[in-house]
């Protein structure tokens, strides 16, 4: 593998002000220092085959880790978007057999090849926004065969694309063509045991009219016994007491949290190793009158995560920078550092991928270079913020050449 020198980056996230260069060897960050120092300390290695990129007008941040997405799907749901704009709420659309069931129908109809093509095209786009690791859930097949198909495609995507894919088996809803009891038995006795081969994460949509607390407990327990790590969609629309369940089950993360009591917030903060995932784009696209209660969790800044929640229903948004902008509008977050951490180091640690999400010597060389002055401009220019260049495992991918302004 060729080494890579990112020369004279004008601002490196987490480093003192001033230009720094980053020397990357075998996909790992070897040195971060002013160029003269790198020349002195890494001199002989620089003479080996080495790519050099002049980064004199670029800002570097760690590659984004998108910790909650539903990126693999077919079809689109703009009709539902406008329906919600006109006053329908997310759950009533779902209860009428629309919403995610519409995507389930499209995914069941799609061939494996078509789904793979869709997934890779979305991954290309995510990569262009600076995402270098992404969690993707199944959950649009619901039946055994289509869920299996989705999970196998996620594996193919991970093998094919530079972005690392972390697959999750998501129990998303009871399908319209099967009785509730039969479905729960199928998930418990067939899907959870079989799908452990394809996914080490398990998630469930705990929500009024979707799955209730005893059903969630039953499936989470089974998943836990089968060795999955656990995340949970909870408290998106109603306070359904999912936080206590997540804590009892040793879950790693709880996601959405638009309704959160101070008691549950204290429970999350008091539970070491439990992360809170906020999805402002989904709140906006669902026209939710509630706002994710990140304000109640500010004492655990290293366990706060922001994600795109990219999906065709509640979040047709794939850009981390745009989601950071939304976090400013929606939550009035005003610490850009917190937002960068919530899209890099925190989700990496949440997913137990401690080798990334940071620019440090010894870390995996996953970096994004933006044509910006410094990282605080990422949420500010959030809606117009494609990466100039993405480095993944030490290989450099030019996305867009910055123009002179
Ligand atoms: O995280 N809430 C459940 N799942 C997704 C939405 C999926 C869909 O509507 O297609 C979410 O918002």
CSV table of C-alpha atoms and ligand atoms in Angstrom, one decimal:
chain,number,residue,atom,x,y,z
A,1,UNK,CA,0.0,0.0,0.0
A,2,UNK,CA,1.3,3.5,-1.0
A,3,UNK,CA,1.8,5.9,2.0
A,4,UNK,CA,0.0,9.2,1.9
A,5,UNK,CA,1.1,12.6,3.0
A,6,UNK,CA,-1.6,15.2,3.5
A,7,UNK,CA,0.6,18.3,3.4
A,8,UNK,CA,0.0,21.6,5.1
A,9,UNK,CA,-3.7,21.1,6.1
A,10,UNK,CA,-4.8,24.6,7.2
A,11,UNK,CA,-6.8,23.3,10.1
A,12,UNK,CA,-6.8,19.9,11.7
A,13,UNK,CA,-9.6,19.2,14.1
A,14,UNK,CA,-8.3,18.8,17.6
A,15,UNK,CA,-4.8,20.2,16.9
A,16,UNK,CA,-3.5,23.6,17.9
A,17,UNK,CA,-4.1,26.4,15.3
A,18,UNK,CA,-1.8,26.4,12.3
A,19,UNK,CA,-1.0,24.2,9.4
A,20,UNK,CA,-0.3,20.5,10.1
A,21,UNK,CA,0.6,17.7,7.9
A,22,UNK,CA,-0.6,14.1,8.4
A,23,UNK,CA,1.5,11.2,7.4
A,24,UNK,CA,-0.4,7.9,6.8
A,25,UNK,CA,1.3,4.5,6.6
A,26,UNK,CA,-0.6,1.3,5.8
A,27,UNK,CA,-3.9,2.9,6.5
A,28,UNK,CA,-2.9,4.2,9.9
A,29,UNK,CA,-2.1,7.7,11.0
A,30,UNK,CA,1.6,7.7,11.7
A,31,UNK,CA,2.3,11.4,12.5
A,32,UNK,CA,0.5,14.7,12.8
A,33,UNK,CA,2.8,17.7,12.9
A,34,UNK,CA,4.0,20.7,11.0
A,35,UNK,CA,5.6,19.6,7.8
A,36,UNK,CA,9.2,20.3,8.9
A,37,UNK,CA,8.8,18.0,11.8
A,38,UNK,CA,7.2,15.2,9.8
A,39,UNK,CA,10.1,15.5,7.3
A,40,UNK,CA,12.5,15.2,10.2
A,41,UNK,CA,10.8,12.3,12.0
A,42,UNK,CA,9.4,10.3,9.0
A,43,UNK,CA,12.1,11.2,6.5
A,44,UNK,CA,13.1,7.7,5.3
A,45,UNK,CA,9.4,6.5,5.0
A,46,UNK,CA,8.6,9.6,2.9
A,47,UNK,CA,11.1,8.3,0.3
A,48,UNK,CA,9.1,5.1,-0.1
A,49,UNK,CA,6.2,5.3,-2.6
A,50,UNK,CA,4.0,8.0,-1.2
A,51,UNK,CA,1.1,10.0,-2.5
A,52,UNK,CA,1.2,13.7,-1.6
A,53,UNK,CA,-1.9,15.9,-1.4
A,54,UNK,CA,-1.5,19.6,-1.1
A,55,UNK,CA,-4.2,20.5,1.6
A,56,UNK,CA,-3.2,24.1,2.1
A,57,UNK,CA,-6.8,25.4,1.9
A,58,UNK,CA,-8.5,22.5,3.6
A,59,UNK,CA,-9.8,21.6,7.0
A,60,UNK,CA,-9.6,18.0,8.2
A,61,UNK,CA,-12.0,16.3,10.6
A,62,UNK,CA,-12.4,12.6,11.3
A,63,UNK,CA,-14.5,10.6,8.8
A,64,UNK,CA,-18.1,10.7,9.9
A,65,UNK,CA,-19.6,7.7,11.6
A,66,UNK,CA,-23.3,7.6,10.9
A,67,UNK,CA,-24.8,5.4,13.7
A,68,UNK,CA,-28.4,5.1,12.8
A,69,UNK,CA,-29.7,4.6,9.2
A,70,UNK,CA,-32.2,2.6,7.1
A,71,UNK,CA,-30.2,3.2,3.9
A,72,UNK,CA,-31.2,0.0,2.1
A,73,UNK,CA,-34.6,0.4,0.5
A,74,UNK,CA,-36.5,0.7,-2.8
A,75,UNK,CA,-39.0,3.3,-3.9
A,76,UNK,CA,-39.6,6.8,-2.4
A,77,UNK,CA,-42.3,8.3,-0.2
A,78,UNK,CA,-42.7,11.9,-1.2
A,79,UNK,CA,-46.5,11.5,-1.2
A,80,UNK,CA,-46.4,10.8,2.5
A,81,UNK,CA,-44.1,13.7,3.1
A,82,UNK,CA,-46.7,16.1,1.7
A,83,UNK,CA,-49.5,14.2,3.4
A,84,UNK,CA,-47.8,14.9,6.8
A,85,UNK,CA,-47.2,18.5,5.7
A,86,UNK,CA,-50.9,18.7,5.3
A,87,UNK,CA,-51.5,17.5,8.9
A,88,UNK,CA,-51.5,13.7,9.0
A,89,UNK,CA,-49.2,12.2,11.6
A,90,UNK,CA,-46.6,9.6,11.2
A,91,UNK,CA,-48.4,6.8,13.2
A,92,UNK,CA,-51.8,7.3,11.6
A,93,UNK,CA,-50.2,6.9,8.1
A,94,UNK,CA,-48.4,3.7,9.4
A,95,UNK,CA,-51.6,2.3,11.0
A,96,UNK,CA,-53.4,2.7,7.7
A,97,UNK,CA,-50.8,0.4,6.1
A,98,UNK,CA,-48.8,3.2,4.6
A,99,UNK,CA,-45.5,4.6,5.9
A,100,UNK,CA,-42.8,1.9,6.3
A,101,UNK,CA,-45.3,-0.7,4.9
A,102,UNK,CA,-45.1,1.0,1.6
A,103,UNK,CA,-41.4,0.6,1.6
A,104,UNK,CA,-41.7,-3.0,2.6
A,105,UNK,CA,-43.9,-3.7,-0.5
A,106,UNK,CA,-41.3,-2.0,-2.7
A,107,UNK,CA,-38.4,-3.9,-1.1
A,108,UNK,CA,-40.2,-7.3,-1.4
A,109,UNK,CA,-40.8,-6.6,-5.1
A,110,UNK,CA,-37.2,-5.5,-5.8
A,111,UNK,CA,-34.6,-7.9,-7.1
A,112,UNK,CA,-31.5,-8.4,-5.0
A,113,UNK,CA,-29.5,-6.8,-7.8
A,114,UNK,CA,-31.7,-3.7,-7.8
A,115,UNK,CA,-31.5,-3.4,-4.1
A,116,UNK,CA,-27.7,-3.7,-4.2
A,117,UNK,CA,-27.5,-1.1,-6.9
A,118,UNK,CA,-29.7,1.3,-4.8
A,119,UNK,CA,-27.6,0.7,-1.7
A,120,UNK,CA,-24.3,1.3,-3.4
A,121,UNK,CA,-25.6,4.5,-5.0
A,122,UNK,CA,-26.7,5.9,-1.7
A,123,UNK,CA,-23.4,4.8,-0.2
A,124,UNK,CA,-21.5,6.8,-2.9
A,125,UNK,CA,-23.5,9.8,-1.9
A,126,UNK,CA,-22.9,9.3,1.8
A,127,UNK,CA,-19.2,9.0,1.1
A,128,UNK,CA,-19.3,12.3,-0.7
A,129,UNK,CA,-20.6,13.9,2.4
A,130,UNK,CA,-17.7,12.5,4.4
A,131,UNK,CA,-19.3,9.4,5.9
A,132,UNK,CA,-16.7,6.6,6.2
A,133,UNK,CA,-18.5,4.2,8.5
A,134,UNK,CA,-22.3,3.7,8.5
A,135,UNK,CA,-24.7,1.6,10.4
A,136,UNK,CA,-27.6,0.2,8.3
A,137,UNK,CA,-30.6,-1.6,9.5
A,138,UNK,CA,-32.7,-4.2,7.8
A,139,UNK,CA,-36.4,-4.0,8.7
A,140,UNK,CA,-38.0,-3.3,5.3
A,141,UNK,CA,-38.5,-7.0,4.5
A,142,UNK,CA,-40.3,-8.1,7.7
A,143,UNK,CA,-40.6,-11.7,6.4
A,144,UNK,CA,-37.9,-14.2,6.8
A,145,UNK,CA,-36.8,-14.3,3.2
A,146,UNK,CA,-36.7,-10.6,2.5
A,147,UNK,CA,-35.0,-9.8,5.8
A,148,UNK,CA,-32.4,-12.4,5.0
A,149,UNK,CA,-32.0,-10.8,1.5
A,150,UNK,CA,-31.4,-7.4,3.0
A,151,UNK,CA,-28.8,-8.6,5.5
A,152,UNK,CA,-26.9,-10.5,2.8
A,153,UNK,CA,-26.9,-7.4,0.6
A,154,UNK,CA,-25.6,-5.3,3.5
A,155,UNK,CA,-22.7,-7.7,3.7
A,156,UNK,CA,-22.1,-7.4,-0.1
A,157,UNK,CA,-22.2,-3.6,0.3
A,158,UNK,CA,-19.6,-3.7,3.0
A,159,UNK,CA,-17.3,-5.9,0.9
A,160,UNK,CA,-17.8,-3.9,-2.3
A,161,UNK,CA,-17.7,-0.2,-1.1
A,162,UNK,CA,-14.9,1.7,0.7
A,163,UNK,CA,-17.4,2.8,3.4
A,164,UNK,CA,-17.6,0.3,6.3
A,165,UNK,CA,-21.1,-1.0,6.8
A,166,UNK,CA,-22.3,-2.1,10.2
A,167,UNK,CA,-25.4,-4.2,9.7
A,168,UNK,CA,-28.3,-4.4,12.2
A,169,UNK,CA,-31.2,-6.8,12.3
A,170,UNK,CA,-34.2,-4.5,12.9
A,171,UNK,CA,-37.6,-5.8,14.0
A,172,UNK,CA,-39.6,-2.9,12.5
A,173,UNK,CA,-43.3,-3.8,12.6
A,174,UNK,CA,-45.7,-6.7,12.3
A,175,UNK,CA,-46.2,-7.4,8.6
A,176,UNK,CA,-49.7,-6.8,7.2
A,177,UNK,CA,-49.9,-10.3,5.9
A,178,UNK,CA,-49.3,-12.2,9.1
A,179,UNK,CA,-50.9,-12.5,12.5
A,180,UNK,CA,-49.2,-10.9,15.4
A,181,UNK,CA,-48.6,-14.0,17.5
A,182,UNK,CA,-47.3,-16.0,14.6
A,183,UNK,CA,-45.0,-13.2,13.6
A,184,UNK,CA,-43.5,-12.8,17.1
A,185,UNK,CA,-42.9,-16.6,17.2
A,186,UNK,CA,-41.2,-16.4,13.8
A,187,UNK,CA,-38.9,-13.6,14.9
A,188,UNK,CA,-38.1,-15.3,18.1
A,189,UNK,CA,-37.5,-18.8,16.9
A,190,UNK,CA,-36.3,-18.4,13.3
A,191,UNK,CA,-35.0,-14.9,12.6
A,192,UNK,CA,-33.1,-14.0,15.7
A,193,UNK,CA,-31.1,-17.3,15.7
A,194,UNK,CA,-30.4,-17.4,12.0
A,195,UNK,CA,-29.6,-13.7,11.4
A,196,UNK,CA,-26.8,-13.7,14.1
A,197,UNK,CA,-24.7,-14.9,11.2
A,198,UNK,CA,-25.2,-11.7,9.3
A,199,UNK,CA,-25.5,-9.1,12.0
A,200,UNK,CA,-24.1,-8.6,15.5
A,201,UNK,CA,-26.6,-5.7,16.3
A,202,UNK,CA,-30.3,-6.0,17.1
A,203,UNK,CA,-32.8,-3.2,17.2
A,204,UNK,CA,-36.6,-3.0,17.6
A,205,UNK,CA,-39.2,-0.2,17.0
A,206,UNK,CA,-40.8,0.1,20.4
A,207,UNK,CA,-43.8,2.4,19.9
A,208,UNK,CA,-47.5,2.6,20.5
A,209,UNK,CA,-49.3,0.4,18.0
A,210,UNK,CA,-46.0,-1.1,16.7
A,211,UNK,CA,-44.6,-3.3,19.5
A,212,UNK,CA,-45.5,-3.0,23.2
A,213,UNK,CA,-43.3,-3.4,26.2
A,214,UNK,CA,-43.8,-7.2,26.9
A,215,UNK,CA,-43.3,-8.0,23.2
A,216,UNK,CA,-40.1,-5.9,23.1
A,217,UNK,CA,-38.8,-7.5,26.3
A,218,UNK,CA,-39.4,-11.0,24.9
A,219,UNK,CA,-37.5,-10.3,21.7
A,220,UNK,CA,-34.7,-8.3,23.2
A,221,UNK,CA,-34.1,-11.0,25.8
A,222,UNK,CA,-33.9,-13.6,23.0
A,223,UNK,CA,-31.6,-11.4,21.0
A,224,UNK,CA,-29.4,-10.7,24.0
A,225,UNK,CA,-29.1,-14.5,24.7
A,226,UNK,CA,-28.2,-15.0,21.0
A,227,UNK,CA,-25.3,-12.7,21.5
A,228,UNK,CA,-26.5,-9.5,19.7
A,229,UNK,CA,-25.6,-6.1,20.9
A,230,UNK,CA,-28.7,-4.0,21.4
A,231,UNK,CA,-30.1,-0.7,20.3
A,232,UNK,CA,-33.7,0.5,20.7
A,233,UNK,CA,-36.0,2.9,18.8
A,234,UNK,CA,-37.9,4.3,21.7
A,235,UNK,CA,-39.8,7.4,22.9
A,236,UNK,CA,-40.2,8.8,19.4
A,237,UNK,CA,-43.8,9.6,19.6
A,238,UNK,CA,-45.0,8.4,23.1
A,239,UNK,CA,-43.2,7.7,26.3
A,240,UNK,CA,-43.5,4.0,26.2
A,241,UNK,CA,-41.1,3.2,29.1
A,242,UNK,CA,-38.5,1.9,26.7
A,243,UNK,CA,-35.6,3.6,28.6
A,244,UNK,CA,-36.0,1.3,31.7
A,245,UNK,CA,-36.3,-1.7,29.4
A,246,UNK,CA,-33.1,-0.7,27.5
A,247,UNK,CA,-31.3,-0.3,30.8
A,248,UNK,CA,-32.5,-3.7,32.1
A,249,UNK,CA,-31.4,-5.3,28.8
A,250,UNK,CA,-28.0,-3.8,28.8
A,251,UNK,CA,-28.7,-1.9,25.6
A,252,UNK,CA,-25.8,0.1,24.1
A,253,UNK,CA,-28.0,2.9,22.7
A,254,UNK,CA,-31.5,4.4,22.8
A,255,UNK,CA,-32.6,6.3,19.8
A,256,UNK,CA,-35.1,9.2,19.0
A,257,UNK,CA,-36.0,10.2,22.6
A,258,UNK,CA,-38.4,13.0,21.6
A,259,UNK,CA,-40.3,12.4,24.8
A,260,UNK,CA,-38.1,11.9,27.8
A,261,UNK,CA,-38.9,12.4,31.4
A,262,UNK,CA,-36.3,13.9,33.7
A,263,UNK,CA,-36.3,10.6,35.6
A,264,UNK,CA,-35.4,8.6,32.4
A,265,UNK,CA,-32.8,11.2,31.5
A,266,UNK,CA,-31.2,10.6,34.9
A,267,UNK,CA,-31.4,6.9,34.3
A,268,UNK,CA,-29.6,7.2,31.0
A,269,UNK,CA,-26.9,9.5,32.5
A,270,UNK,CA,-26.4,7.1,35.4
A,271,UNK,CA,-26.0,4.0,33.1
A,272,UNK,CA,-22.4,3.8,32.1
A,273,UNK,CA,-21.9,2.8,28.5
A,274,UNK,CA,-25.4,3.7,27.3
A,275,UNK,CA,-25.5,6.2,24.4
A,276,UNK,CA,-28.4,8.5,23.4
A,277,UNK,CA,-28.9,8.9,19.6
A,278,UNK,CA,-30.7,12.1,18.3
A,279,UNK,CA,-32.2,12.3,14.9
A,280,UNK,CA,-33.2,15.9,14.2
A,281,UNK,CA,-33.9,15.3,10.6
A,282,UNK,CA,-36.6,12.7,11.4
A,283,UNK,CA,-38.3,15.2,13.8
A,284,UNK,CA,-38.4,17.8,11.1
A,285,UNK,CA,-39.6,15.5,8.4
A,286,UNK,CA,-42.3,14.1,10.7
A,287,UNK,CA,-43.4,17.6,11.5
A,288,UNK,CA,-43.1,16.6,15.1
A,289,UNK,CA,-44.2,19.2,17.7
A,290,UNK,CA,-41.8,17.6,20.2
A,291,UNK,CA,-38.1,18.1,20.2
A,292,UNK,CA,-35.5,15.5,21.1
A,293,UNK,CA,-34.6,16.1,24.7
A,294,UNK,CA,-30.8,16.4,24.2
A,295,UNK,CA,-31.0,19.3,26.6
A,296,UNK,CA,-31.6,16.9,29.5
A,297,UNK,CA,-28.5,14.9,28.7
A,298,UNK,CA,-25.8,17.6,28.4
A,299,UNK,CA,-23.9,16.2,31.3
A,300,UNK,CA,-22.8,13.2,29.2
A,301,UNK,CA,-21.3,14.9,26.1
A,302,UNK,CA,-19.2,11.9,25.2
A,303,UNK,CA,-22.3,9.7,25.0
A,304,UNK,CA,-24.4,12.0,22.7
A,305,UNK,CA,-24.7,10.9,19.1
A,306,UNK,CA,-26.2,12.6,16.1
A,307,UNK,CA,-27.2,10.5,13.1
A,308,UNK,CA,-28.9,11.1,9.8
A,309,UNK,CA,-31.5,8.3,10.2
A,310,UNK,CA,-31.5,8.2,6.4
A,311,UNK,CA,-34.7,6.5,5.2
A,312,UNK,CA,-37.4,7.1,2.6
A,313,UNK,CA,-40.0,8.0,5.2
A,314,UNK,CA,-38.9,10.2,8.1
A,315,UNK,CA,-35.5,11.3,6.9
A,316,UNK,CA,-34.5,11.6,3.2
A,317,UNK,CA,-31.3,13.2,4.4
A,318,UNK,CA,-27.8,11.7,4.1
A,319,UNK,CA,-25.5,14.5,4.9
A,320,UNK,CA,-24.0,14.7,8.5
A,321,UNK,CA,-23.2,18.4,8.0
A,322,UNK,CA,-26.9,19.1,7.2
A,323,UNK,CA,-28.0,17.1,10.2
A,324,UNK,CA,-25.6,19.2,12.4
A,325,UNK,CA,-27.2,22.3,11.0
A,326,UNK,CA,-30.6,20.9,11.9
A,327,UNK,CA,-29.3,20.2,15.4
A,328,UNK,CA,-28.5,23.9,15.7
A,329,UNK,CA,-31.9,25.0,14.6
A,330,UNK,CA,-33.8,22.3,16.5
A,331,UNK,CA,-31.9,21.9,19.7
A,332,UNK,CA,-30.0,25.2,19.7
A,333,UNK,CA,-26.8,23.3,20.1
A,334,UNK,CA,-24.1,26.0,19.9
A,335,UNK,CA,-20.9,24.1,20.5
A,336,UNK,CA,-19.6,23.0,17.1
A,337,UNK,CA,-17.1,20.7,18.8
A,338,UNK,CA,-19.9,18.8,20.5
A,339,UNK,CA,-21.6,18.3,17.1
A,340,UNK,CA,-18.4,17.0,15.5
A,341,UNK,CA,-17.8,14.6,18.4
A,342,UNK,CA,-21.4,13.4,18.1
A,343,UNK,CA,-20.8,12.4,14.5
A,344,UNK,CA,-17.3,11.0,14.9
A,345,UNK,CA,-15.7,9.8,18.1
A,346,UNK,CA,-19.0,9.2,20.1
A,347,UNK,CA,-20.7,7.0,17.5
A,348,UNK,CA,-17.5,5.1,16.8
A,349,UNK,CA,-17.2,4.3,20.5
A,350,UNK,CA,-20.9,3.5,20.7
A,351,UNK,CA,-20.3,0.9,17.9
A,352,UNK,CA,-17.2,-0.4,19.7
A,353,UNK,CA,-15.1,0.9,16.7
A,354,UNK,CA,-12.5,2.6,18.9
A,355,UNK,CA,-9.9,2.8,16.1
A,356,UNK,CA,-11.8,5.6,14.2
A,357,UNK,CA,-13.7,8.8,14.7
A,358,UNK,CA,-10.6,10.6,15.9
A,359,UNK,CA,-7.5,12.1,14.3
A,360,UNK,CA,-4.7,10.6,16.5
A,361,UNK,CA,-1.5,8.8,15.8
A,362,UNK,CA,-2.3,5.1,15.7
A,363,UNK,CA,-5.9,5.7,14.6
A,364,UNK,CA,-7.3,4.3,11.3
A,365,UNK,CA,-6.8,7.0,8.6
A,366,UNK,CA,-10.4,7.8,8.0
A,367,UNK,CA,-10.6,11.6,7.4
A,368,UNK,CA,-12.7,14.2,5.6
A,369,UNK,CA,-11.2,17.3,4.0
A,370,UNK,CA,-13.5,20.3,3.6
A,371,UNK,CA,-12.8,23.5,1.7
A,372,UNK,CA,-13.6,25.4,4.8
A,373,UNK,CA,-11.6,27.5,7.3
A,374,UNK,CA,-12.3,25.4,10.3
A,375,UNK,CA,-14.7,22.8,11.7
A,376,UNK,CA,-17.1,25.3,13.1
A,377,UNK,CA,-18.1,26.1,9.6
A,378,UNK,CA,-19.4,22.6,9.0
A,379,UNK,CA,-22.8,23.0,10.7
A,380,UNK,CA,-22.9,26.6,9.6
A,381,UNK,CA,-22.6,25.7,5.9
A,382,UNK,CA,-24.3,22.4,6.7
A,383,UNK,CA,-26.7,22.4,3.7
A,384,UNK,CA,-23.9,23.2,1.1
A,385,UNK,CA,-21.1,21.1,2.5
A,386,UNK,CA,-19.8,18.3,0.3
A,387,UNK,CA,-16.4,17.0,1.1
A,388,UNK,CA,-13.5,18.1,-1.1
A,389,UNK,CA,-11.7,14.8,-0.4
A,390,UNK,CA,-12.3,11.7,1.7
A,391,UNK,CA,-9.5,9.5,3.0
A,392,UNK,CA,-10.6,6.0,3.9
A,393,UNK,CA,-8.2,3.5,5.3
A,394,UNK,CA,-5.4,5.7,4.1
A,395,UNK,CA,-6.6,5.8,0.4
A,396,UNK,CA,-7.5,9.2,-1.0
A,397,UNK,CA,-10.8,9.8,-2.9
A,398,UNK,CA,-11.2,13.2,-4.5
A,399,UNK,CA,-14.8,14.3,-4.4
A,400,UNK,CA,-15.0,17.8,-5.6
A,401,UNK,CA,-12.2,20.3,-6.4
A,402,UNK,CA,-12.7,23.5,-4.5
A,403,UNK,CA,-13.2,26.5,-6.7
A,404,UNK,CA,-11.5,29.9,-6.1
A,405,UNK,CA,-13.9,32.4,-4.5
B,1,LIG,O1,-36.3,5.7,12.6
B,1,LIG,N1,-39.2,4.9,13.5
B,1,LIG,C1,-39.0,4.0,12.9
B,1,LIG,N2,-38.2,3.8,11.8
B,1,LIG,C2,-37.7,4.9,11.0
B,1,LIG,C3,-38.7,5.3,10.0
B,1,LIG,C4,-38.9,4.3,9.0
B,1,LIG,C5,-39.8,4.6,7.9
B,1,LIG,O2,-40.8,5.3,8.1
B,1,LIG,O3,-39.6,4.1,6.8
B,1,LIG,C6,-37.2,6.0,11.9
B,1,LIG,O4,-37.7,7.2,11.8
